[in-house]
Tab-separated table of C-alpha atoms and ligand atoms in Angstrom:
chain	number	residue	atom	x	y	z
A	23	UNK	CA	21.462	21.438	12.001
A	24	UNK	CA	19.517	18.505	10.989
A	25	UNK	CA	19.688	15.493	13.054
A	26	UNK	CA	20.160	13.262	10.000
A	27	UNK	CA	20.758	14.448	6.309
A	28	UNK	CA	20.361	11.371	3.974
A	29	UNK	CA	22.408	11.741	0.511
A	30	UNK	CA	19.923	10.236	-1.860
A	31	UNK	CA	16.406	9.779	-2.097
A	32	UNK	CA	16.064	6.254	-4.015
A	33	UNK	CA	14.452	3.473	-1.909
A	34	UNK	CA	17.106	3.089	0.694
A	35	UNK	CA	17.116	6.732	1.241
A	36	UNK	CA	13.333	7.635	1.370
A	37	UNK	CA	12.798	4.544	3.191
A	38	UNK	CA	15.311	5.582	6.072
A	39	UNK	CA	13.678	9.057	5.830
A	40	UNK	CA	10.226	7.774	6.763
A	41	UNK	CA	11.516	5.842	9.930
A	42	UNK	CA	13.263	8.740	10.948
A	43	UNK	CA	10.756	11.243	10.416
A	44	UNK	CA	8.209	8.909	11.895
A	45	UNK	CA	10.593	8.843	15.128
A	46	UNK	CA	10.402	12.978	15.066
A	47	UNK	CA	13.925	13.551	14.115
A	48	UNK	CA	14.543	16.625	11.723
A	49	UNK	CA	15.755	14.644	8.401
A	50	UNK	CA	16.659	16.135	5.068
A	51	UNK	CA	16.838	14.345	1.836
A	52	UNK	CA	19.676	15.863	-0.442
A	53	UNK	CA	19.081	14.633	-4.134
A	54	UNK	CA	20.984	15.923	-7.229
A	55	UNK	CA	17.821	14.866	-9.316
A	56	UNK	CA	14.547	16.330	-9.779
A	57	UNK	CA	11.731	13.920	-8.867
A	58	UNK	CA	9.967	12.145	-10.528
A	59	UNK	CA	13.180	10.694	-12.132
A	60	UNK	CA	14.030	7.389	-13.953
A	61	UNK	CA	16.406	4.755	-12.412
A	62	UNK	CA	18.158	2.207	-14.756
A	63	UNK	CA	16.538	-0.760	-13.271
A	64	UNK	CA	15.030	-4.068	-13.976
A	65	UNK	CA	12.171	-3.097	-12.119
A	66	UNK	CA	11.549	-6.164	-10.582
A	67	UNK	CA	10.246	-5.819	-7.028
A	68	UNK	CA	10.611	-9.404	-5.036
A	69	UNK	CA	8.167	-10.673	-2.873
A	70	UNK	CA	10.387	-9.387	0.108
A	71	UNK	CA	10.209	-6.066	-1.242
A	72	UNK	CA	6.726	-5.962	-1.492
A	73	UNK	CA	6.453	-7.099	1.826
A	74	UNK	CA	8.794	-4.123	2.922
A	75	UNK	CA	6.589	-1.461	1.001
A	76	UNK	CA	3.712	-3.039	2.843
A	77	UNK	CA	5.480	-2.327	6.259
A	78	UNK	CA	6.077	1.070	5.051
A	79	UNK	CA	2.254	1.773	4.324
A	80	UNK	CA	2.898	2.186	0.619
A	81	UNK	CA	1.214	-1.343	-0.688
A	82	UNK	CA	-2.289	0.260	-1.442
A	83	UNK	CA	-0.869	3.357	-3.559
A	84	UNK	CA	1.551	1.214	-5.137
A	85	UNK	CA	-0.252	-1.921	-6.286
A	86	UNK	CA	-2.086	-0.334	-8.866
A	87	UNK	CA	0.778	0.789	-10.878
A	88	UNK	CA	2.396	-2.841	-10.451
A	89	UNK	CA	2.047	-5.937	-12.587
A	90	UNK	CA	1.741	-9.167	-10.506
A	91	UNK	CA	4.661	-11.658	-11.091
A	92	UNK	CA	4.173	-15.314	-10.695
A	93	UNK	CA	7.744	-16.597	-11.387
A	94	UNK	CA	10.610	-16.868	-13.449
A	95	UNK	CA	11.591	-18.715	-16.517
A	96	UNK	CA	15.535	-19.122	-16.833
A	97	UNK	CA	16.949	-20.091	-20.183
A	98	UNK	CA	20.404	-20.779	-21.324
A	99	UNK	CA	22.947	-23.456	-22.411
A	100	UNK	CA	20.200	-25.340	-24.048
A	101	UNK	CA	18.328	-25.743	-20.649
A	102	UNK	CA	14.957	-23.987	-19.670
A	103	UNK	CA	13.675	-23.940	-16.050
A	104	UNK	CA	10.779	-22.794	-14.716
A	105	UNK	CA	10.175	-21.807	-10.872
A	106	UNK	CA	6.857	-20.462	-9.140
A	107	UNK	CA	7.504	-17.861	-6.601
A	108	UNK	CA	5.752	-18.903	-3.387
A	109	UNK	CA	4.536	-15.225	-2.953
A	110	UNK	CA	3.874	-12.544	-5.662
A	111	UNK	CA	6.577	-9.958	-6.876
A	112	UNK	CA	5.891	-6.834	-8.873
A	113	UNK	CA	6.817	-5.284	-12.061
A	114	UNK	CA	6.955	-1.666	-11.074
A	115	UNK	CA	8.435	1.681	-12.878
A	116	UNK	CA	11.239	2.931	-10.804
A	117	UNK	CA	9.632	6.397	-11.780
A	118	UNK	CA	6.589	5.486	-9.798
A	119	UNK	CA	8.158	3.688	-6.926
A	120	UNK	CA	10.900	6.140	-6.114
A	121	UNK	CA	8.402	9.195	-6.613
A	122	UNK	CA	5.868	7.795	-3.990
A	123	UNK	CA	8.263	6.835	-1.780
A	124	UNK	CA	9.670	10.413	-1.447
A	125	UNK	CA	6.323	11.552	-1.472
A	126	UNK	CA	5.605	9.637	1.586
A	127	UNK	CA	8.855	10.621	3.270
A	128	UNK	CA	8.131	14.477	3.020
A	129	UNK	CA	4.421	13.854	3.976
A	130	UNK	CA	5.819	11.999	7.180
A	131	UNK	CA	7.947	15.513	7.979
A	132	UNK	CA	11.081	14.874	6.015
A	133	UNK	CA	12.396	18.042	4.019
A	134	UNK	CA	14.062	17.522	0.310
A	135	UNK	CA	16.780	19.637	-1.049
A	136	UNK	CA	17.354	19.395	-4.766
A	137	UNK	CA	21.565	19.268	-5.097
A	138	UNK	CA	24.389	17.192	-5.657
A	139	UNK	CA	26.471	16.182	-2.313
A	140	UNK	CA	30.192	16.748	-3.155
A	141	UNK	CA	31.978	16.564	-0.009
A	142	UNK	CA	31.627	15.391	3.538
A	143	UNK	CA	33.516	15.787	6.554
A	144	UNK	CA	33.301	14.978	10.443
A	145	UNK	CA	34.128	17.089	13.433
A	146	UNK	CA	33.477	17.222	17.131
A	147	UNK	CA	29.786	18.539	16.434
A	148	UNK	CA	28.629	16.122	13.586
A	149	UNK	CA	29.057	15.967	9.917
A	150	UNK	CA	29.393	18.720	7.411
A	151	UNK	CA	28.183	18.109	3.937
A	152	UNK	CA	29.123	20.483	1.191
A	153	UNK	CA	26.315	20.239	-1.633
A	154	UNK	CA	25.818	22.186	-4.882
A	155	UNK	CA	22.816	23.357	-6.118
A	156	UNK	CA	21.308	23.299	-9.778
A	157	UNK	CA	21.839	27.202	-9.874
A	158	UNK	CA	25.594	26.102	-9.124
A	159	UNK	CA	25.945	27.618	-5.714
A	160	UNK	CA	27.401	25.666	-2.912
A	161	UNK	CA	26.350	25.664	0.314
A	162	UNK	CA	27.062	23.632	3.798
A	163	UNK	CA	24.784	21.367	5.740
A	164	UNK	CA	25.223	20.428	9.195
A	165	UNK	CA	23.952	16.872	10.304
A	166	UNK	CA	24.425	14.715	13.719
A	167	UNK	CA	24.163	11.728	11.623
A	168	UNK	CA	24.724	11.199	7.858
A	169	UNK	CA	22.990	8.269	5.812
A	170	UNK	CA	24.991	7.913	2.375
A	171	UNK	CA	21.994	6.287	0.270
A	172	UNK	CA	23.739	7.885	-3.128
A	173	UNK	CA	24.108	4.526	-4.991
A	174	UNK	CA	26.724	2.682	-6.790
A	175	UNK	CA	28.806	6.055	-7.300
A	176	UNK	CA	28.204	6.912	-3.676
A	177	UNK	CA	30.363	10.277	-3.238
A	178	UNK	CA	29.577	9.613	0.472
A	179	UNK	CA	31.364	6.382	0.512
A	180	UNK	CA	34.418	7.819	-1.543
A	181	UNK	CA	35.043	10.619	0.457
A	182	UNK	CA	35.054	8.758	3.695
A	183	UNK	CA	37.507	6.283	2.167
A	184	UNK	CA	35.246	3.533	2.271
A	185	UNK	CA	34.973	2.599	-1.736
A	186	UNK	CA	36.877	-0.130	-3.037
A	187	UNK	CA	38.138	0.074	-6.885
A	188	UNK	CA	36.435	-2.434	-9.161
A	189	UNK	CA	38.531	-5.022	-10.504
A	190	UNK	CA	38.365	-7.391	-13.659
A	191	UNK	CA	36.344	-6.822	-16.489
A	192	UNK	CA	32.950	-4.987	-16.006
A	193	UNK	CA	29.952	-5.603	-17.363
A	194	UNK	CA	27.218	-2.630	-18.395
A	195	UNK	CA	23.398	-2.587	-18.969
A	196	UNK	CA	21.537	-1.504	-21.886
A	197	UNK	CA	17.707	-1.200	-22.009
A	198	UNK	CA	14.410	0.459	-21.329
A	199	UNK	CA	10.805	0.279	-21.755
A	200	UNK	CA	9.725	-1.866	-24.873
A	201	UNK	CA	6.686	-2.281	-26.612
A	202	UNK	CA	5.434	-4.785	-29.585
A	203	UNK	CA	6.373	-7.856	-27.831
A	204	UNK	CA	4.449	-11.110	-27.994
A	205	UNK	CA	2.952	-13.437	-25.322
A	206	UNK	CA	4.327	-12.105	-22.745
A	207	UNK	CA	2.625	-13.595	-19.466
A	208	UNK	CA	3.215	-12.981	-15.378
A	209	UNK	CA	6.643	-14.401	-15.554
A	210	UNK	CA	10.172	-12.869	-15.611
A	211	UNK	CA	12.295	-14.204	-18.437
A	212	UNK	CA	15.851	-14.559	-18.469
A	213	UNK	CA	18.195	-15.451	-21.175
A	214	UNK	CA	21.780	-16.480	-20.311
A	215	UNK	CA	24.974	-16.543	-22.388
A	216	UNK	CA	28.122	-16.538	-20.171
A	217	UNK	CA	28.646	-13.572	-18.404
A	218	UNK	CA	25.889	-11.680	-20.360
A	219	UNK	CA	22.593	-12.149	-20.402
A	220	UNK	CA	19.144	-10.311	-21.186
A	221	UNK	CA	16.055	-10.009	-18.832
A	222	UNK	CA	12.456	-9.221	-19.989
A	223	UNK	CA	10.330	-8.069	-16.957
A	224	UNK	CA	6.777	-7.737	-17.964
A	225	UNK	CA	4.323	-5.291	-17.800
A	226	UNK	CA	1.441	-6.743	-19.758
A	227	UNK	CA	1.583	-9.307	-22.590
A	228	UNK	CA	3.268	-6.835	-24.744
A	229	UNK	CA	5.185	-4.362	-22.927
A	230	UNK	CA	8.327	-5.009	-20.682
A	231	UNK	CA	11.362	-3.708	-19.105
A	232	UNK	CA	14.060	-5.173	-21.274
A	233	UNK	CA	17.781	-5.301	-19.740
A	234	UNK	CA	20.583	-6.492	-21.808
A	235	UNK	CA	23.928	-7.275	-19.573
A	236	UNK	CA	26.777	-7.132	-21.614
A	237	UNK	CA	30.867	-6.773	-21.118
A	238	UNK	CA	32.345	-3.879	-21.883
A	239	UNK	CA	34.216	-4.610	-24.945
A	240	UNK	CA	30.524	-5.554	-26.312
A	241	UNK	CA	29.219	-2.342	-25.304
A	242	UNK	CA	32.281	-0.260	-26.858
A	243	UNK	CA	31.834	-2.063	-30.295
A	244	UNK	CA	28.087	-1.345	-30.527
A	245	UNK	CA	27.990	1.961	-28.885
A	246	UNK	CA	26.351	3.731	-31.946
A	247	UNK	CA	23.465	1.412	-32.604
A	248	UNK	CA	22.217	0.401	-29.068
A	249	UNK	CA	18.663	-0.210	-30.054
A	250	UNK	CA	19.292	-2.788	-33.098
A	251	UNK	CA	22.080	-4.476	-30.754
A	252	UNK	CA	19.490	-5.177	-27.988
A	253	UNK	CA	17.072	-6.450	-30.680
A	254	UNK	CA	19.660	-8.750	-31.874
A	255	UNK	CA	20.780	-9.751	-28.490
A	256	UNK	CA	17.360	-10.437	-27.554
A	257	UNK	CA	16.517	-12.333	-30.548
A	258	UNK	CA	19.713	-14.589	-30.474
A	259	UNK	CA	19.624	-15.314	-26.617
A	260	UNK	CA	15.670	-16.078	-26.540
A	261	UNK	CA	16.151	-18.294	-29.620
A	262	UNK	CA	12.741	-16.921	-30.590
A	263	UNK	CA	12.986	-14.283	-33.186
A	264	UNK	CA	9.341	-13.679	-33.707
A	265	UNK	CA	8.360	-12.632	-30.393
A	266	UNK	CA	10.960	-9.982	-30.240
A	267	UNK	CA	10.676	-8.893	-34.309
A	268	UNK	CA	8.338	-6.112	-33.368
A	269	UNK	CA	10.183	-5.034	-30.154
A	270	UNK	CA	10.601	-1.092	-30.039
A	271	UNK	CA	11.754	1.338	-27.404
A	272	UNK	CA	9.154	3.465	-25.724
A	273	UNK	CA	10.772	6.400	-23.842
A	274	UNK	CA	14.196	6.681	-22.797
A	275	UNK	CA	17.023	4.057	-23.617
A	276	UNK	CA	18.986	2.979	-20.308
A	277	UNK	CA	22.564	2.793	-20.519
A	278	UNK	CA	24.693	2.099	-16.983
A	279	UNK	CA	27.641	0.722	-15.629
A	280	UNK	CA	30.224	-0.501	-14.494
A	281	UNK	CA	27.717	-2.732	-12.731
A	282	UNK	CA	30.039	-2.951	-9.297
A	283	UNK	CA	30.580	-1.227	-6.327
A	284	UNK	CA	32.128	-2.635	-3.029
A	285	UNK	CA	33.263	-1.235	0.186
A	286	UNK	CA	35.650	-1.877	2.766
A	287	UNK	CA	33.239	-1.013	5.663
A	288	UNK	CA	29.733	0.138	5.816
A	289	UNK	CA	30.008	3.013	8.777
A	290	UNK	CA	32.530	5.746	9.547
A	291	UNK	CA	31.842	7.614	12.808
A	292	UNK	CA	28.468	9.007	12.555
A	293	UNK	CA	28.248	8.085	9.006
A	294	UNK	CA	26.106	5.273	7.867
A	295	UNK	CA	25.776	3.681	4.134
A	296	UNK	CA	23.045	1.910	3.164
A	297	UNK	CA	21.388	0.538	-0.250
A	298	UNK	CA	23.734	0.300	-3.394
A	299	UNK	CA	26.107	2.770	-1.592
A	300	UNK	CA	27.093	0.218	1.117
A	301	UNK	CA	27.568	-2.728	-1.721
A	302	UNK	CA	26.068	-3.794	-5.039
A	303	UNK	CA	24.856	-7.358	-5.578
A	304	UNK	CA	24.595	-8.733	-9.030
A	305	UNK	CA	21.591	-7.494	-10.359
A	306	UNK	CA	20.712	-10.916	-11.879
A	307	UNK	CA	18.680	-11.930	-8.827
A	308	UNK	CA	16.949	-8.726	-8.562
A	309	UNK	CA	17.731	-8.496	-4.514
A	310	UNK	CA	18.608	-5.123	-4.887
A	311	UNK	CA	15.408	-2.946	-4.215
A	312	UNK	CA	14.540	-5.370	-1.390
A	313	UNK	CA	17.910	-4.953	0.345
A	314	UNK	CA	17.942	-1.188	-0.159
A	315	UNK	CA	14.683	-0.860	1.555
A	316	UNK	CA	15.603	-2.959	4.666
A	317	UNK	CA	19.154	-1.312	4.896
A	318	UNK	CA	17.322	2.089	4.546
A	319	UNK	CA	15.164	1.290	7.696
A	320	UNK	CA	17.694	-0.542	9.543
A	321	UNK	CA	20.047	2.519	9.126
A	322	UNK	CA	17.344	4.736	10.252
A	323	UNK	CA	16.744	2.337	13.389
A	324	UNK	CA	20.142	2.290	14.549
A	325	UNK	CA	20.255	6.429	14.382
A	326	UNK	CA	17.161	6.721	16.531
A	327	UNK	CA	18.716	4.281	18.959
A	328	UNK	CA	22.108	6.151	19.068
A	329	UNK	CA	20.299	9.354	19.309
A	330	UNK	CA	17.809	8.305	22.218
A	331	UNK	CA	20.284	6.377	24.172
A	332	UNK	CA	23.878	7.773	23.206
A	333	UNK	CA	25.354	5.111	25.895
A	334	UNK	CA	24.454	2.471	23.456
A	335	UNK	CA	24.791	4.348	20.454
A	336	UNK	CA	27.851	3.319	19.159
A	337	UNK	CA	26.985	-0.384	19.542
A	338	UNK	CA	23.609	0.047	17.650
A	339	UNK	CA	25.653	1.699	14.753
A	340	UNK	CA	28.421	-1.336	15.204
A	341	UNK	CA	25.250	-3.900	15.074
A	342	UNK	CA	23.893	-1.916	11.870
A	343	UNK	CA	27.207	-2.570	10.006
A	344	UNK	CA	27.729	-6.138	10.885
A	345	UNK	CA	24.442	-7.190	10.434
A	346	UNK	CA	24.347	-5.526	6.927
A	347	UNK	CA	27.711	-6.875	5.909
A	348	UNK	CA	26.794	-10.441	6.980
A	349	UNK	CA	23.292	-10.191	4.859
A	350	UNK	CA	25.067	-8.821	1.962
A	351	UNK	CA	27.799	-11.290	1.720
A	352	UNK	CA	24.857	-14.326	2.246
A	353	UNK	CA	22.713	-12.335	-0.604
A	354	UNK	CA	25.911	-12.141	-2.686
A	355	UNK	CA	26.719	-15.993	-2.212
A	356	UNK	CA	22.687	-16.815	-3.341
A	357	UNK	CA	23.425	-14.676	-6.395
A	358	UNK	CA	27.010	-16.458	-7.349
A	359	UNK	CA	25.235	-19.855	-6.741
A	360	UNK	CA	22.679	-19.043	-8.828
A	361	UNK	CA	24.871	-17.464	-11.453
A	362	UNK	CA	27.152	-20.728	-11.307
A	363	UNK	CA	24.385	-22.784	-12.391
A	364	UNK	CA	24.509	-21.155	-15.819
A	365	UNK	CA	28.282	-20.901	-16.126
A	366	UNK	CA	28.389	-24.028	-18.462
A	367	UNK	CA	26.187	-26.424	-20.066
A	368	UNK	CA	27.134	-29.181	-17.855
A	369	UNK	CA	26.278	-27.183	-14.782
A	370	UNK	CA	22.846	-26.002	-16.048
A	371	UNK	CA	21.708	-29.314	-17.213
A	372	UNK	CA	22.841	-30.590	-13.780
A	373	UNK	CA	21.004	-28.034	-11.820
A	374	UNK	CA	17.726	-28.416	-14.360
A	375	UNK	CA	17.916	-32.124	-13.668
A	376	UNK	CA	18.134	-31.177	-9.918
A	377	UNK	CA	15.124	-28.859	-9.717
A	378	UNK	CA	12.981	-31.076	-11.736
A	379	UNK	CA	13.849	-34.028	-9.365
A	380	UNK	CA	13.975	-32.024	-6.008
A	381	UNK	CA	11.221	-28.800	-6.593
A	382	UNK	CA	10.873	-28.540	-2.778
A	383	UNK	CA	14.649	-27.766	-2.316
A	384	UNK	CA	14.660	-25.307	-5.252
A	385	UNK	CA	11.675	-23.544	-3.785
A	386	UNK	CA	13.861	-22.867	-0.857
A	387	UNK	CA	16.567	-21.423	-2.809
A	388	UNK	CA	13.975	-19.134	-4.819
A	389	UNK	CA	12.189	-17.906	-1.638
A	390	UNK	CA	15.335	-17.181	0.096
A	391	UNK	CA	16.319	-14.750	-3.248
A	392	UNK	CA	13.049	-13.283	-3.297
A	393	UNK	CA	13.548	-12.475	0.551
A	394	UNK	CA	10.343	-14.640	1.603
A	395	UNK	CA	12.367	-17.489	3.057
A	396	UNK	CA	15.326	-17.866	5.271
A	397	UNK	CA	18.881	-17.499	3.658
A	398	UNK	CA	20.873	-20.133	5.773
A	399	UNK	CA	19.232	-23.246	4.569
A	400	UNK	CA	19.098	-21.992	0.876
A	401	UNK	CA	22.734	-21.415	0.720
A	402	UNK	CA	23.201	-24.979	1.757
A	403	UNK	CA	20.708	-26.511	-0.531
A	404	UNK	CA	22.162	-23.990	-3.100
A	405	UNK	CA	25.311	-25.847	-2.719
A	406	UNK	CA	23.697	-29.152	-3.095
A	407	UNK	CA	21.582	-28.421	-6.005
A	408	UNK	CA	24.832	-27.266	-7.625
A	409	UNK	CA	27.093	-29.867	-6.861
A	410	UNK	CA	24.950	-33.261	-6.548
A	411	UNK	CA	24.403	-34.823	-9.352
B	17	FAD	C1	20.813	-2.720	-14.759
B	17	FAD	C2	20.362	-3.101	-13.590
B	17	FAD	C3	19.232	-3.464	-13.411
B	17	FAD	C4	18.785	-4.134	-12.026
B	17	FAD	N1	17.603	-4.465	-11.738
B	17	FAD	C5	17.109	-4.858	-10.658
B	17	FAD	C6	15.696	-5.228	-10.622
B	17	FAD	O1	15.197	-5.890	-11.158
B	17	FAD	N2	15.324	-5.679	-9.026
B	17	FAD	C7	15.844	-5.310	-8.003
B	17	FAD	O2	15.575	-5.368	-7.076
B	17	FAD	N3	17.470	-4.404	-8.049
B	17	FAD	C8	17.601	-4.130	-9.209
B	17	FAD	N4	18.659	-3.431	-9.716
B	17	FAD	C9	19.379	-2.859	-8.283
B	17	FAD	C10	18.524	-1.828	-7.842
B	17	FAD	O3	18.058	-0.789	-9.001
B	17	FAD	C11	19.148	-1.171	-6.531
B	17	FAD	O4	20.000	-1.958	-5.791
B	17	FAD	C12	18.511	0.114	-6.053
B	17	FAD	O5	17.741	0.923	-6.952
B	17	FAD	C13	19.220	0.763	-5.070
B	17	FAD	O6	18.426	1.681	-4.275
B	17	FAD	P1	19.256	2.953	-3.482
B	17	FAD	O7	18.071	3.599	-2.904
B	17	FAD	O8	20.429	2.269	-2.751
B	17	FAD	O9	19.909	3.708	-4.769
B	17	FAD	P2	19.650	4.188	-5.994
B	17	FAD	O10	18.261	3.766	-6.800
B	17	FAD	O11	20.603	4.112	-7.030
B	17	FAD	O12	19.147	6.094	-5.322
B	17	FAD	C14	20.370	6.728	-5.414
B	17	FAD	C15	20.125	8.085	-5.555
B	17	FAD	O13	20.793	9.035	-5.228
B	17	FAD	C16	21.084	9.988	-5.934
B	17	FAD	N5	22.861	10.637	-5.894
B	17	FAD	C17	23.547	9.845	-6.536
B	17	FAD	N6	24.549	10.603	-6.172
B	17	FAD	C18	24.416	11.832	-5.418
B	17	FAD	C19	25.158	12.795	-5.198
B	17	FAD	N7	26.501	13.088	-5.208
B	17	FAD	N8	24.258	13.948	-4.492
B	17	FAD	C20	22.806	13.746	-4.495
B	17	FAD	N9	22.220	12.770	-4.815
B	17	FAD	C21	23.027	11.775	-5.322
B	17	FAD	C22	20.576	9.713	-7.172
B	17	FAD	O14	20.105	10.541	-8.062
B	17	FAD	C23	19.563	8.691	-6.729
B	17	FAD	O15	18.090	9.122	-6.577
B	17	FAD	C24	19.331	-3.422	-11.044
B	17	FAD	C25	20.375	-2.327	-11.096
B	17	FAD	C26	20.877	-2.228	-12.544
B	17	FAD	C27	22.255	-1.251	-12.533
């Protein structure tokens, strides 16, 4: 029996495994993928995410693969706003980030099994997971604690009855790594139109991760010529055909969705959710990797406390759930505030005017979203920037 089995070896799962292995706990990561693997993502790592990676001792190994980012340019509704980060973020391929994280977890003593988690149940002794290996064979794995870090389609969340069915019209992401671009600099560029947007995260002057977020009906309509659709979308939303005229996909195209997952609770007994499995925040604000790293580490700390001092174990798990729920609520609110700036021409103009008049206030909002500033004042100011003309 393992002390902890972690479903999913993405940033949340590997961060948890590092902390657990460092504490001497027998830890197994079960992931359906063979690593290194790709993950559909804009591949922007916020300053808060970079800080977490530094704390995990990974900055020196990852920095050479990362392109530094100085800020973000937001265009839409005829308005363009440029905001600088007060601490540098990264453009970093997930292929590399996730692989280095998993390697580091294994080098610290965690074990890895390539298998798909199919079921989880709890009994008096702990939890029992049913996993299917690539050969098709199933086996059972026992653990005192389980961390569900298996992303937005979390089997652990579903099997524990924690998932909530997404409602309303869903959005999907299309994109990948593109070359042949022109004049990219160290700014993420976001081009917004209603609920759709198009994000360019530059690796260098000519190469970037491009993600186009579209409504389900647009996806269905253009499924057969996705790359052409991406080019058209890029041109129309950026309003600058020349910069994207030579854009071509390099490597595999990404198409994922729906971009939604929420939960009614984050823990069930000795089973804890972390990262996207606990809840998905609109990727527009790029808070996902940072939150995955933080929640994975926090889940591990709660389990270390629970195993070390069983009398206070329940409280440690409950505190984890309460803290993460509150953090996710506040970060979702920040994402909604920023999205609301782009909701109409009037709001965009008003927000741009306020940002120009009061850049210090805008900086508080940007720093909070990037995970290098306090969230509460940013929430208050976010409302102000949005509402005060
Ligand atoms: C289109 C898009 C763009 C995004 N852009 C950004 C961005 O630019 N910046 C940012 O910070 N965030 C972004 N995000 C969010 C970010 O990708 C996630 O928040 C982050 O990957 C969450 O990490 P995780 O470890 O929780 O889950 P994941 O990274 O999804 O890892 C989950 C792991 O679980 C494994 N798994 C899944 N099911 C099972 C199973 N049944 N059994 C075993 N293993 C399983 C998977 O193989 C995977 O390795 C974006 C998300 C999307 C969809």
